[in-house]
Structures are given as structure tokens and as C-alpha cells.
Short mmCIF file of C-alpha atoms and ligand atoms in Angstrom, two decimals:
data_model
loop_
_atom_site.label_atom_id
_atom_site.label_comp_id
_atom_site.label_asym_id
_atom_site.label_seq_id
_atom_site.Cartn_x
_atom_site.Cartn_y
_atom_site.Cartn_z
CA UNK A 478 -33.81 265.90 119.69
CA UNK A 479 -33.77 269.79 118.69
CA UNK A 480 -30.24 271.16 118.71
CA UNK A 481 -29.28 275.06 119.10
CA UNK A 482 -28.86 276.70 116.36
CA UNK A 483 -25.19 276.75 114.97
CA UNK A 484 -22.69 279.10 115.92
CA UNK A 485 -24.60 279.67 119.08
CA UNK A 486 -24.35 278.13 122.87
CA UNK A 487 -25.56 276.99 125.67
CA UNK A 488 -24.45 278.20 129.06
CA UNK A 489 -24.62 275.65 132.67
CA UNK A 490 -24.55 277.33 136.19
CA UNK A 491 -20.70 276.88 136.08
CA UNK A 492 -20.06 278.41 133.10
CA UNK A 493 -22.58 281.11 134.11
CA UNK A 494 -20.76 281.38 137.51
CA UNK A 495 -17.68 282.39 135.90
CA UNK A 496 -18.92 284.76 133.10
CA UNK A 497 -20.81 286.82 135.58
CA UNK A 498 -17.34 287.03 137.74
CA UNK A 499 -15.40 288.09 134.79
CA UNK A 500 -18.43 290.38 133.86
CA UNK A 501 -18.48 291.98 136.77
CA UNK A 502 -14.54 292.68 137.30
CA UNK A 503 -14.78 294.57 133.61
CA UNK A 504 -17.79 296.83 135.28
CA UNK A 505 -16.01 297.63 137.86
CA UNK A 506 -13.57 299.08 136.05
CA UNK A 507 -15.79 300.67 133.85
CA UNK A 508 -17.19 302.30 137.05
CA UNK A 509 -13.94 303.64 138.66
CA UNK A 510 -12.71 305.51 135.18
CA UNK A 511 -17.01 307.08 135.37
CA UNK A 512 -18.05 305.39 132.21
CA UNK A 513 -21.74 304.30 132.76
CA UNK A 514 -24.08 301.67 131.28
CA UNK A 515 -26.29 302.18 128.64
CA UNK A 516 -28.58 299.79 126.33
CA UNK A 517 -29.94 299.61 122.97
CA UNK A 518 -31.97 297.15 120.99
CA UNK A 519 -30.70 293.95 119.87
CA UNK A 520 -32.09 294.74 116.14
CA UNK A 521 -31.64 297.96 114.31
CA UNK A 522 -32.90 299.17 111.03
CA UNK A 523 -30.31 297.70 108.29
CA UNK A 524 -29.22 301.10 107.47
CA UNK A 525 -27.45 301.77 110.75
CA UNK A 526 -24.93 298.82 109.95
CA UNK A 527 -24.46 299.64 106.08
CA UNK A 528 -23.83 302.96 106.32
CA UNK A 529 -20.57 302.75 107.49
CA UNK A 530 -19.57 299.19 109.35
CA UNK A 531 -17.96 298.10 106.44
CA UNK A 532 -18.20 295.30 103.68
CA UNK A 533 -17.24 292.54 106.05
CA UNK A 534 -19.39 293.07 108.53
CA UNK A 535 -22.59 293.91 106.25
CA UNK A 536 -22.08 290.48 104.19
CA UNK A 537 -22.15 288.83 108.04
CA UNK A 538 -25.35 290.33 108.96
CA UNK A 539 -28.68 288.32 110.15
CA UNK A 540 -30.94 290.51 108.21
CA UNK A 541 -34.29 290.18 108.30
CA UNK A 542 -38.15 291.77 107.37
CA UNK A 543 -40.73 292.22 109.59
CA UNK A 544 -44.43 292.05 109.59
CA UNK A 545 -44.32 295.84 108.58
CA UNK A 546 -42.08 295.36 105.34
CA UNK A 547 -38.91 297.12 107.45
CA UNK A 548 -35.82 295.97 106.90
CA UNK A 549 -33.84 295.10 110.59
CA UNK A 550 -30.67 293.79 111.34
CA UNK A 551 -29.51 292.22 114.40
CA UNK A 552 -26.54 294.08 115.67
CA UNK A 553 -23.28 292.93 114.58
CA UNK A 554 -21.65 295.53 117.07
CA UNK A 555 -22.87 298.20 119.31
CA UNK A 556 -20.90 301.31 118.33
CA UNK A 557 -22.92 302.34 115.82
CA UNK A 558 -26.64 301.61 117.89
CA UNK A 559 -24.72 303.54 120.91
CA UNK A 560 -24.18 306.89 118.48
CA UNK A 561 -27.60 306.55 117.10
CA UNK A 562 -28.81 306.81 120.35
CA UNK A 563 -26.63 309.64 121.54
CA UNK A 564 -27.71 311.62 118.53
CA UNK A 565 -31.26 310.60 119.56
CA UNK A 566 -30.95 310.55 123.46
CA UNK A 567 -28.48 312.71 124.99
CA UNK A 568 -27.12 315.28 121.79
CA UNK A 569 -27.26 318.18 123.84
CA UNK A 570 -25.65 316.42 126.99
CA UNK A 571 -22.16 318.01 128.59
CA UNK A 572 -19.12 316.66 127.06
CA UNK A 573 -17.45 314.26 126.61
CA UNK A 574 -20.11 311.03 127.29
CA UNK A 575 -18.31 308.41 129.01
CA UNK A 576 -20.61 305.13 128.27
CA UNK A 577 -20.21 301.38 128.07
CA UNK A 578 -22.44 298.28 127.65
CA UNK A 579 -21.95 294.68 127.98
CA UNK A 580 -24.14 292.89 125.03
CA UNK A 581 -24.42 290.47 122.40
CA UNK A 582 -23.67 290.41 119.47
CA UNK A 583 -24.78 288.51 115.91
CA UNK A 584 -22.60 287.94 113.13
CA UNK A 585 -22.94 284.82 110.18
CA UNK A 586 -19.49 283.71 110.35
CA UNK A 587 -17.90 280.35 110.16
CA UNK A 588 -17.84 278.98 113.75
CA UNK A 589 -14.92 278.09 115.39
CA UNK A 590 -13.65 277.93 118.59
CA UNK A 591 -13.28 281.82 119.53
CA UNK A 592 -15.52 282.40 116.74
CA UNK A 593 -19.55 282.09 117.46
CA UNK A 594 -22.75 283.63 115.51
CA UNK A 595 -24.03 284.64 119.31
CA UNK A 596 -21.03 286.41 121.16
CA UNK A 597 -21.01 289.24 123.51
CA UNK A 598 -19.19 292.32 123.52
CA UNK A 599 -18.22 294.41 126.70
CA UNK A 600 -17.56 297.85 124.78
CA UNK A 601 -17.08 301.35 126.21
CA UNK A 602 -17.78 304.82 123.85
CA UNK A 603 -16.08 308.21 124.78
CA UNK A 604 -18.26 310.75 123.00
CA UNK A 605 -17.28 313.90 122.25
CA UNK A 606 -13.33 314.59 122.95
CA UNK A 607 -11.31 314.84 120.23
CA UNK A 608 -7.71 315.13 122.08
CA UNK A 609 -4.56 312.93 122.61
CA UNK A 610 -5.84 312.10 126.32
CA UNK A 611 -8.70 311.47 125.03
CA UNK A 612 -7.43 308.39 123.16
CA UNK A 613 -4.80 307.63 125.96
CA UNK A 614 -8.02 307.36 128.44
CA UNK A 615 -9.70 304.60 126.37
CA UNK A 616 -6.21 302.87 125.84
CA UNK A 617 -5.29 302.97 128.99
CA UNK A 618 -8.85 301.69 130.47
CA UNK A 619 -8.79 299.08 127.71
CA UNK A 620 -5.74 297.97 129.51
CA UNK A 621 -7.25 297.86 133.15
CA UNK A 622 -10.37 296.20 131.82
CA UNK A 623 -8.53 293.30 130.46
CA UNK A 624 -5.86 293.11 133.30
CA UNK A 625 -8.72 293.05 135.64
CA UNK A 626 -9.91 289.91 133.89
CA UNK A 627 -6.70 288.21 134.54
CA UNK A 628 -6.15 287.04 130.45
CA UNK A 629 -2.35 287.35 129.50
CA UNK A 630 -2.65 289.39 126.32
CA UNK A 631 -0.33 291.22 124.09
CA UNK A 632 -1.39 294.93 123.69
CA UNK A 633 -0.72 296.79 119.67
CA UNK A 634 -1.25 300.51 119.12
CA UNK A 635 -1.04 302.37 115.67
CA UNK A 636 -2.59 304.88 113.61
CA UNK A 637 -4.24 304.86 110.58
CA UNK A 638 -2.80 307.88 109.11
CA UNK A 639 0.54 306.14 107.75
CA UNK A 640 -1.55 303.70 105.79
CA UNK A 641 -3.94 306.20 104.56
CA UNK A 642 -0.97 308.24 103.50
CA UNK A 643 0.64 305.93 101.64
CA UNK A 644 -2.80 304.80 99.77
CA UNK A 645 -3.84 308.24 99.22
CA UNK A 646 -3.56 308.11 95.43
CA UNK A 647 -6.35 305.48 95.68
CA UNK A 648 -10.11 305.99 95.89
CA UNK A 649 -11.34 305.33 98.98
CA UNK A 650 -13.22 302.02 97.94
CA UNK A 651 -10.02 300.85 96.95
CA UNK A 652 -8.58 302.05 100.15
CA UNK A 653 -10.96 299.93 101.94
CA UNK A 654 -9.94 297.29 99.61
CA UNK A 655 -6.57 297.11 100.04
CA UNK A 656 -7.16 297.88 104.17
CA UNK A 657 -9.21 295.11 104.11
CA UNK A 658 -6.72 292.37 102.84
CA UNK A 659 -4.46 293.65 105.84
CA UNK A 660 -6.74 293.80 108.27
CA UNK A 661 -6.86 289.67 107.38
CA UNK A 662 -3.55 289.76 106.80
CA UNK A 663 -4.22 288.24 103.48
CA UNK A 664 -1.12 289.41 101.30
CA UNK A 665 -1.42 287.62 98.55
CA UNK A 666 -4.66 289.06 98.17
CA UNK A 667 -2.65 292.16 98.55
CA UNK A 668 -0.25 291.83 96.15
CA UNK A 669 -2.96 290.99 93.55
CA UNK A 670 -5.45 294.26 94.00
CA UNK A 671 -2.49 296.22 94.07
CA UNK A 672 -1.59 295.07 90.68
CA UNK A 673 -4.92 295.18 89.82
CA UNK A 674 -5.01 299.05 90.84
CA UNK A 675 -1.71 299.03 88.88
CA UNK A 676 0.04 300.22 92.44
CA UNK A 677 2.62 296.96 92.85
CA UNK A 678 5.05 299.39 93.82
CA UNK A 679 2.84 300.01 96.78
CA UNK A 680 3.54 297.03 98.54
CA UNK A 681 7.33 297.78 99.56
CA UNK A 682 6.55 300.31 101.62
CA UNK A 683 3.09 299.14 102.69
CA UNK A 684 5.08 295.42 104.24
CA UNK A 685 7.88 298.10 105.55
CA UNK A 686 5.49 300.25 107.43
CA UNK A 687 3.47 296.85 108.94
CA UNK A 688 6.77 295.48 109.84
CA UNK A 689 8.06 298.55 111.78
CA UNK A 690 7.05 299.15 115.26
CA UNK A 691 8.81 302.15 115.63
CA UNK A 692 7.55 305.78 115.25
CA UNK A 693 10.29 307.04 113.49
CA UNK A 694 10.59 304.96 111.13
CA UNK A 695 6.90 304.93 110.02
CA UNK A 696 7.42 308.62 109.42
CA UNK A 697 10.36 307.66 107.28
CA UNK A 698 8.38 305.22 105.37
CA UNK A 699 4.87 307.14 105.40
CA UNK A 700 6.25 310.72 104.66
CA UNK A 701 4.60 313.49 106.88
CA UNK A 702 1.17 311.97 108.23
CA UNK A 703 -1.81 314.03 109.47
CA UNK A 704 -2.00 314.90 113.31
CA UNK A 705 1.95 313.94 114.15
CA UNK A 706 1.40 315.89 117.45
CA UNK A 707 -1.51 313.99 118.74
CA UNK A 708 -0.10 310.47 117.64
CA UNK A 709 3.19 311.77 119.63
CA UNK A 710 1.27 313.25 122.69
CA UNK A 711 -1.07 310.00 122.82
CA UNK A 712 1.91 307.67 123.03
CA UNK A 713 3.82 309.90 125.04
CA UNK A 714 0.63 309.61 127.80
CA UNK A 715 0.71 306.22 127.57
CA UNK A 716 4.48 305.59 127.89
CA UNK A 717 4.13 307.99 131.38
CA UNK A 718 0.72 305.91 132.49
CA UNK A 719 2.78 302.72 132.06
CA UNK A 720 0.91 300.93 129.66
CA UNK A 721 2.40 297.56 128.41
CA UNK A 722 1.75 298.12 124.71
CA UNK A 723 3.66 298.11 121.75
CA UNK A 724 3.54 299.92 118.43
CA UNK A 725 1.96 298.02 115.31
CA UNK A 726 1.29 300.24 112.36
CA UNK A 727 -0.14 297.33 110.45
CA UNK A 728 -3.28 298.01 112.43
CA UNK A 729 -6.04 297.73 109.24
CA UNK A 730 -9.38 297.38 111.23
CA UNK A 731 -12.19 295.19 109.87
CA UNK A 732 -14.51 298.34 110.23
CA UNK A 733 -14.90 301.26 108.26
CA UNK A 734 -15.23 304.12 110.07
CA UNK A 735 -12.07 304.62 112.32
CA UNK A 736 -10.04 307.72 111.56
CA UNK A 737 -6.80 307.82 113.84
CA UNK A 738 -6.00 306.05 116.70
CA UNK A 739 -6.19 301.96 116.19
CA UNK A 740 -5.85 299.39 118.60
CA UNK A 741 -6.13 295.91 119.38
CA UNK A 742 -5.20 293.28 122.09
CA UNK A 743 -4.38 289.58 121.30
CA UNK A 744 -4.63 286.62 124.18
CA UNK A 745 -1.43 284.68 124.50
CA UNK A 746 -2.91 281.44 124.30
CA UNK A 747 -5.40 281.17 121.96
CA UNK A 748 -5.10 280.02 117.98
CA UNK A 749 -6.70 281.74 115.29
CA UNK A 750 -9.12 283.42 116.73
CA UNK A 751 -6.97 285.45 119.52
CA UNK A 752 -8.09 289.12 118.90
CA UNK A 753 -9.68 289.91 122.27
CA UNK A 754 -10.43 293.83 121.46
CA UNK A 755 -10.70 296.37 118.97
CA UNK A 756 -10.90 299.87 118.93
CA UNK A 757 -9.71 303.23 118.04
CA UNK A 758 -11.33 306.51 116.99
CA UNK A 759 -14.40 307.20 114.80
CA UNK A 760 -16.67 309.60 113.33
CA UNK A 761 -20.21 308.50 112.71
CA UNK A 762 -22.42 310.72 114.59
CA UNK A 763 -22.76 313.27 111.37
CA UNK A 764 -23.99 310.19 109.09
CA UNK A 765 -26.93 309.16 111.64
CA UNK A 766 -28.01 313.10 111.17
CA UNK A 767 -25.86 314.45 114.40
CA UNK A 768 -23.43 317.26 114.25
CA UNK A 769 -19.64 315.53 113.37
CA UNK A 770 -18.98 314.81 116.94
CA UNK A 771 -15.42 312.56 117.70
CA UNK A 772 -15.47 309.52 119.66
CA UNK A 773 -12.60 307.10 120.50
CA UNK A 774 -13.92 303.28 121.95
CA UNK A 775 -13.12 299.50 122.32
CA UNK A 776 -15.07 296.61 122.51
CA UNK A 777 -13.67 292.93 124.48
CA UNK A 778 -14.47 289.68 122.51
CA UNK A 779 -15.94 288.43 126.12
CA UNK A 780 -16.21 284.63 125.09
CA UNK A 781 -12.98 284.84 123.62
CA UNK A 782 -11.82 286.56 126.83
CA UNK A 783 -13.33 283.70 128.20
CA UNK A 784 -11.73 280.71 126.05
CA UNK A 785 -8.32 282.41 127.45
CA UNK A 786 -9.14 282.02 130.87
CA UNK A 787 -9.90 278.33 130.16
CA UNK A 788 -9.01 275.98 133.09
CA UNK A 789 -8.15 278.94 135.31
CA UNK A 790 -10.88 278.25 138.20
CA UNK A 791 -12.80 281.03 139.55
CA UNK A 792 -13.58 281.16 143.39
CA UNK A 793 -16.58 279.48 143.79
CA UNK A 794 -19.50 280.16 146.76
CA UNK A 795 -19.51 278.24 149.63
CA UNK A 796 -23.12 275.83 150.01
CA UNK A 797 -25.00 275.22 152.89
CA UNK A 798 -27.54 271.67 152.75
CA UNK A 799 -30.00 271.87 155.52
CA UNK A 800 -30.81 268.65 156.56
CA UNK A 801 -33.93 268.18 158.71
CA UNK A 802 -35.85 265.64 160.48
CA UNK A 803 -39.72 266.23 159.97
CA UNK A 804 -39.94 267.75 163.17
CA UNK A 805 -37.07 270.31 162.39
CA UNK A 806 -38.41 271.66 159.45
CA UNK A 807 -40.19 275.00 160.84
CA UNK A 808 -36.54 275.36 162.58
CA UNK A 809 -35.40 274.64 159.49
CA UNK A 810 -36.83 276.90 157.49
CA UNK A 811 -35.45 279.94 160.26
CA UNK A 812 -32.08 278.76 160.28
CA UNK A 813 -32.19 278.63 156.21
CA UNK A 814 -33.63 282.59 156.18
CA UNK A 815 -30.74 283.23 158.83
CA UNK A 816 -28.21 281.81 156.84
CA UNK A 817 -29.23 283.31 153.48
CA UNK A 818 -29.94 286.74 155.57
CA UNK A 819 -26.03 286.77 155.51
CA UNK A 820 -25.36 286.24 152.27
CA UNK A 821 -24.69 282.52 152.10
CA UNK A 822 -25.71 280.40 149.48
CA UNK A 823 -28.27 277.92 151.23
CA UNK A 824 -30.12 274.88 149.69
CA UNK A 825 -32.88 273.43 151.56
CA UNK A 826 -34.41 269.42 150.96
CA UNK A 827 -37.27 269.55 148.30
CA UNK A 828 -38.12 265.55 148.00
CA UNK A 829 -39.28 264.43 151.66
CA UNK A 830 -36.33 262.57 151.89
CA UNK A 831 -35.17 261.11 155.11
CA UNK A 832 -32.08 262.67 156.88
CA UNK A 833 -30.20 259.71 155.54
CA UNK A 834 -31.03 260.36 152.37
CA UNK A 835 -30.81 264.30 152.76
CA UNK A 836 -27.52 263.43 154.00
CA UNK A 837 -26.21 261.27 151.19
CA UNK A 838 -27.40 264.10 148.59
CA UNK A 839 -25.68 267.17 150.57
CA UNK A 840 -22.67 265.77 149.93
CA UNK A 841 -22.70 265.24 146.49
CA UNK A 842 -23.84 269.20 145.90
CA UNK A 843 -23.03 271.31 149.06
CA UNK A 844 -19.94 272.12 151.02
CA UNK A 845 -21.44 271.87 154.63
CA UNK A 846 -23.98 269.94 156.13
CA UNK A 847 -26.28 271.87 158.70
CA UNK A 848 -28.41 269.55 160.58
CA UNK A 849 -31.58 270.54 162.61
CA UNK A 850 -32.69 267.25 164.45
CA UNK A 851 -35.07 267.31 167.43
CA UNK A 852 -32.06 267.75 169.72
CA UNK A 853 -31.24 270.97 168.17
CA UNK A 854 -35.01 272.13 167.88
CA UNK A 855 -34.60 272.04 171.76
CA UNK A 856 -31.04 273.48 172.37
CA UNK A 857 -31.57 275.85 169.21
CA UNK A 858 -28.19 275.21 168.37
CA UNK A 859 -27.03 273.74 165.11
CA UNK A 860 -25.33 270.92 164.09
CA UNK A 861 -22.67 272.00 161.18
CA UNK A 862 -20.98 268.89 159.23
CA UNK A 863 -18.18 269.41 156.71
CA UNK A 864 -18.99 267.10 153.68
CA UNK A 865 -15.15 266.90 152.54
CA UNK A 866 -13.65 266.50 156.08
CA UNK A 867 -16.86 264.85 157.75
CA UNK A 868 -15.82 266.65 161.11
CA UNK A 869 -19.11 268.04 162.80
CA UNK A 870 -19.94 270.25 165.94
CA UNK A 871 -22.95 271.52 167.75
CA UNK A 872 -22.51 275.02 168.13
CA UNK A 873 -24.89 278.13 168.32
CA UNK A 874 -26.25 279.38 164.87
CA UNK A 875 -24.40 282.94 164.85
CA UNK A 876 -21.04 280.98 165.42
CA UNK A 877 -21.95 278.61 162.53
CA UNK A 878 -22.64 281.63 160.47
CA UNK A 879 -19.68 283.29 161.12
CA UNK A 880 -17.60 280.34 160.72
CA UNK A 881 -18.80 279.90 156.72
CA UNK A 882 -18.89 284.01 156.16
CA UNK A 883 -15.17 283.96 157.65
CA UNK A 884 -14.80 280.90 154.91
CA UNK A 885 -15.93 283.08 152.13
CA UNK A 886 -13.51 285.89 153.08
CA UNK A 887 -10.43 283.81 152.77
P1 HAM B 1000 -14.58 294.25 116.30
O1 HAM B 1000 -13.08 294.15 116.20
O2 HAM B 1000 -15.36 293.91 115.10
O3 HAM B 1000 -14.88 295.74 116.76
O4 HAM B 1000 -15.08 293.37 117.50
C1 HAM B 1000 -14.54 293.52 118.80
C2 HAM B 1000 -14.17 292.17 119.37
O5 HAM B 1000 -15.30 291.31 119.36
C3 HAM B 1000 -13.13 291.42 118.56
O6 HAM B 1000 -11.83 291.86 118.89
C4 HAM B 1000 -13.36 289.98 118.99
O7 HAM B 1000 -12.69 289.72 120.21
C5 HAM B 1000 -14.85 289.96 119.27
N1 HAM B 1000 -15.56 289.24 118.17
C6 HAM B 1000 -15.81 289.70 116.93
N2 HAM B 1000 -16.47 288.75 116.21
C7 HAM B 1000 -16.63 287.68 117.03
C8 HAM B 1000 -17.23 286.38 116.89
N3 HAM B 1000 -17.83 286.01 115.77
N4 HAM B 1000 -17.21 285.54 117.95
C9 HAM B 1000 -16.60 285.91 119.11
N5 HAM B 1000 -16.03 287.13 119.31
C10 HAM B 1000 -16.04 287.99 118.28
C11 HAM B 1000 -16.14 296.22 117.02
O8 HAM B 1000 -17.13 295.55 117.07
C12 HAM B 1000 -16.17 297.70 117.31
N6 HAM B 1000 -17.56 298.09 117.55
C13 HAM B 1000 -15.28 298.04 118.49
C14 HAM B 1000 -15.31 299.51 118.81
C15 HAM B 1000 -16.01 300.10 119.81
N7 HAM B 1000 -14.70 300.45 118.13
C16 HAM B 1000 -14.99 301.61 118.68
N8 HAM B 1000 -15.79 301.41 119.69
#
């Protein structure tokens, strides 16, 4: 039997069912703070992702050649297709671009629970704003997004700045380096390439500074940092907007080209694999040929968002079985268009079974029973059965209607 490929998965109806609710809660969000969908391809040339994405991510890549001798990539995230295309799409467009996009995404990493090769991303990019409420806007829709989905999740905001300042002796490979065994929070790896950089003494302050969640005191420990006023301004906006966040200036990032503002959000009850979101502000517009334009996003781990949410059930549609004699079925088929008409979720018998039969299957897979017998072909009522109960009535079809639509309301 032929299995799916690793790392990747199948999704039933169920599963579906409650992905497309969750989905849909994060769009409407996206929709009420005006950020609006966009698309790009699910492979890119190579070059977009090595420019700038970062060791990790380039070493995770599904990279591949085509018939034509290019080199492609299948996205391992969507910020950097989603500048490429502003710098090829809408460049000249007022300011600042409020987009998002709900996609997957590849990566070749060990799978895991929370951890897939397949996994999609609901993201949003603000283009073009480079202010304090710029960065409190995505923070603060980041936080409506994933309260909207219901996970319980623990909110961290920092700043890159304070790390960069203390590691500005270093080259920036080595910056990267050293941001990189953070970002895993790998510190024995730490200690070592600091050594190895012959910057030990670096790893006091660098422990103090992830340790503190205070602003003050990263000041004290990072000297005077780079854009103080905007760090103070974007925290202040959030403190005023009541955002549930704390401050975490351990904040590394797996990526490479955030320059301020870093956040991420961690579900309460997962294991390992419990980052939900990631974002902060960036610069890559100038590398993919545009003019250096700032941008501030986030993109939601959905399946891990997903995981979370585990047992808790979504609301699920009501289903209508119509049942039928032979003679019934034209009937039938009108009281089936009726019902559908109105938004209900309507199965109809596809085997010739007999109403027994038809009867013995509704109630395995629907919640009501509508029957349509010769005696109702005459009245042109219906007869509505409830499968769990088993109580029935004969009543007109618009009352039967109404009855399951004010069931769906509830
Ligand atoms: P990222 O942190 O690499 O950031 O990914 C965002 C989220 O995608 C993670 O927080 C995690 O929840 C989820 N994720 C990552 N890898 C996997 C995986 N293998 N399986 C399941 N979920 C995964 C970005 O991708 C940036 N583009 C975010 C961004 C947008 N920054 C600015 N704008």
C-alpha cells in the first residue's frame, strides 16, 4: 500500500471541518484591521530564500531543478515571495500595504508532532510604515488573530537591538552565529562559539539580558541601544491597547532579516514544538531590487495552532437524510433543493435502498430524518424524525425548515 510521504498529512472531513472554522475566524480578523489576501507561487527561484532567510532555513529547503536547468525552491515561508511580489506588483501602490495570506509551507525537518515537512502558515505583511504604531498594529492584530482562534498562548515581545548591541564587536556572520544558538536556546553551543570568537566574557551579560524582562534593565545591561524612543512608544501603545504580552529580550529569531521589533507567541499546552507565531520587523525589499522599504509581519504555525486546540470540539452543521419511498422521490428531490436553498446541509439516498434501509443509514450519518412517503406527496407536508430522540411530526415544510435553521442558530 503507498503511504504519504513523511512529514506530510492527510486531512478527513472532520479535520477539514475544523481547520476551515479556525481558518476562517483568523480572516476575519484579518478583514476588520483592512489587511487583504494575496497569493504567490508555491515554488520560487532558490535565490529568493538564500538571500536572506537564513542558514537554518536554507539547509531545510526542498530544492529542486527543472526541465529548464532553473534552480526552484518550494517556499519555506511566504515573507520573502510576498516582498518579491510587492516590488514586482504593487511598488508604486499608496502606503503602507496591509496584506495577508493563508498558505503552505515546505521545510525538511525532523517530524514531530507540531513539526511537519507540509504545514501552513496564516501570515500578514505591513509594507511600508516604519513607525512605533506601526509595529504595535501587527502586535496587537497578532493578538486578536490568535484570541479569535480560542488557543491559550503566552505572548513575548523584544527587540533585537540589545543583542545586536552587545555583539557588535562581532562580524555579522558571527552575529548570526551566536543569534542562532539562542534562537534554539542551545547554550552550550553558546558558550563554545563564544570562546571560539574568544568573547567568553560575552555570555554574562548575553544570559543577563535573556533573563530580564524588564526594559530598564536591558538598557542597563545593553548600554544605549538604537531607536530607544520607538521600542518605548511601541510598548507604551501596547500597554494602552491592552495587550497581554510580556517582555522577552532573548527573542533570537531563526530568520535573518529582522531588524527591530521581535515577537513570538507560545501555546500553553503543547511540548516542544509550542511556538505558534513569529514575527517582527524586516528589510528585504532593497535586496529583491526594490527601494529599502520597512515592513513589520507575523506568521501563525496553523497546524500547531491546531494541535492546541486538540479535543476542543468545534460546532458542527446540522444534517438532513431524506428518506423517500419510490414514489416520493420527485417530492423528494424539491424538498432537498428547499432545504439546501436555506442553507442546510442535506444528504439525499444514492443506493435504491428501501425506506427501511434509508432509515437505518440516516441515523448512523445525519441528525434528522425527513421522510417523504406517499402520504406526504399528497398533504405536501413533511415528516421530520430526530435520529437521537426518535420523536417525529408531520408538519408543513417551511416549519420544518425553520425548526433546523432555528437549530443552527443556537
Ligand atoms: P517562522 O518562525 O519561521 O517565521 O515560522 C512561523 C511559524 O510557523 C512558527 O512560529 C511555527 O508556528 C510555524 N512553523 C514553522 N516551521 C514549522 C513546521 N515544520 N511545522 C509546523 N509549523 C511550523 C516565518 O516563517 C516568518 N516568515 C514570519 C514572518 C512574517 N516574519 C515577518 N513576517
Amino acid at each position: 500500500m503507498l503511504q504519504k510521504p513523511r512529514g506530510t498529512r492527510d486531512f478527513l472531513p472532520d479535520e477539514m471541518e475544523a481547520r476551515r472554522a479556525t481558518e476562517w475566524r483568523m480572516r476575519e480578523v484579518a478583514r476588520r484591521w483592512g489587511y487583504r489576501e494575496v497569493c504567490t507561487p508555491e515554488f520560487e527561484d532558490l535565490e529568493l530564500f538564500t538571500m536572506r532567510s537564513g542558514e537554518g532555513i536554507v539547509e531545510e529547503m526542498y530544492v529542486f531543478e527543472d526541465k529548464g536547468g532553473r534552480k526552484l525552491a518550494l517556499r519555506p515561508e511566504i515573507t520573502a515571495a510576498v516582498v518579491r511580489m510587492y516590488i514586482n506588483e504593487a511598488k508604486v501602490a499608496p502606503k503602507p500595504l496591509r496584506w495577508c495570506y493563508f498558505a503552505d509551507c515546505f521545510r525538511y525537518e525532523r517530524p514531530q508532532k507540531g513539526r511537519y515537512r507540509q504545514f501552513w502558515q496564516f501570515g500578514v505583511e505591513l509594507i511600508g510604515a516604519d513607525t512605533a504604531a506601526a509595529d504595535a498594529e501587527v502586535i496587537m492584530l497578532a493578538a486578536d488573530m490568535l484570541n479569535a482562534t480560542g488557543v491559550r498562548y503566552e505572548l513575548k515581545v523584544g527587540h533585537l537591538s540589545f543583542m545586536k548591541n552587545l555583539l557588535k564587536d562581532l562580524e555579522p556572520p558571527a552575529q548570526r552565529r551566536v543569534m542562532a544558538h539562542i534562537d534554539k536556546k542551545d547554550f552550550d553551543g553558546l558558550t563554545d562559539a563564544l570562546r571560539t570568537m574568544e568573547k567568553p566574557e560575552l555570555a554574562d551579560s548575553l544570559v543577563a539580558l535573556i533573563g530580564s524582562g524588564d526594559l530598564a534593565d536591558a538598557f542597563e545591561i545593553a548600554g544605549q541601544v538604537s531607536g530607544k524612543d520607538r521600542i518605548e512608544q511601541t510598548i507604551s501603545t501596547l500597554d494602552a491597547a491592552g495587550v497581554r504580552y510580556s517582555l522577552n529580550f532573548g527573542i533570537a529569531r531563526g530568520l535573518d532579516y529582522y531588524t527591530g521589533t521581535v515577537f513570538e507567541a507560545f501555546a500553553d499546552n503543547l511540548g516542544a514544538e509550542n511556538q505558534i507565531l513569529g514575527g517582527g520587523t524586516y528589510r528585504l525589499a532593497h535586496l529583491f531590487g526594490g527601494d529599502d522599504t520597512a515592513s513589520c509581519g507575523f506568521a501563525i504555525g496553523f497546524d500547531r495552532v491546531m494541535v492546541s486546540l486538540g479535543e476542543v470540539r468545534q460546532k458542527k452543521d446540522t444534517i438532513i437524510s431524506i428518506v423517500c419511498t419510490e414514489d416520493g422521490r420527485k417530492r423528494a428531490l424539491e424538498v432537498a433543493r428547499a432545504f439546501r436553498d436555506s442553507g442546510i446541509r442535506t444528504e439525499m439516498d444514492l443506493m435504491e435502498r428501501g425506506l427501511g434501509a434509508q432509515l437505518a443509514h440516516a441515523s448512523k450519518s445525519a441528525d434528522f430524518a425527513v421522510v417523504i412517503g406517499k402520504r406526504e406527496v399528497e398533504s405536501g407536508e413533511v415528516t421530520i424524525k430526530d435520529l437521537k430522540s426518535g420523536e417525529q411530526k408531520t408538519i408543513g415544510l417551511k416549519a420544518a425548515i425553520a425548526g433546523v435553521v432555528a437549530l443552527g442558530s443556537r
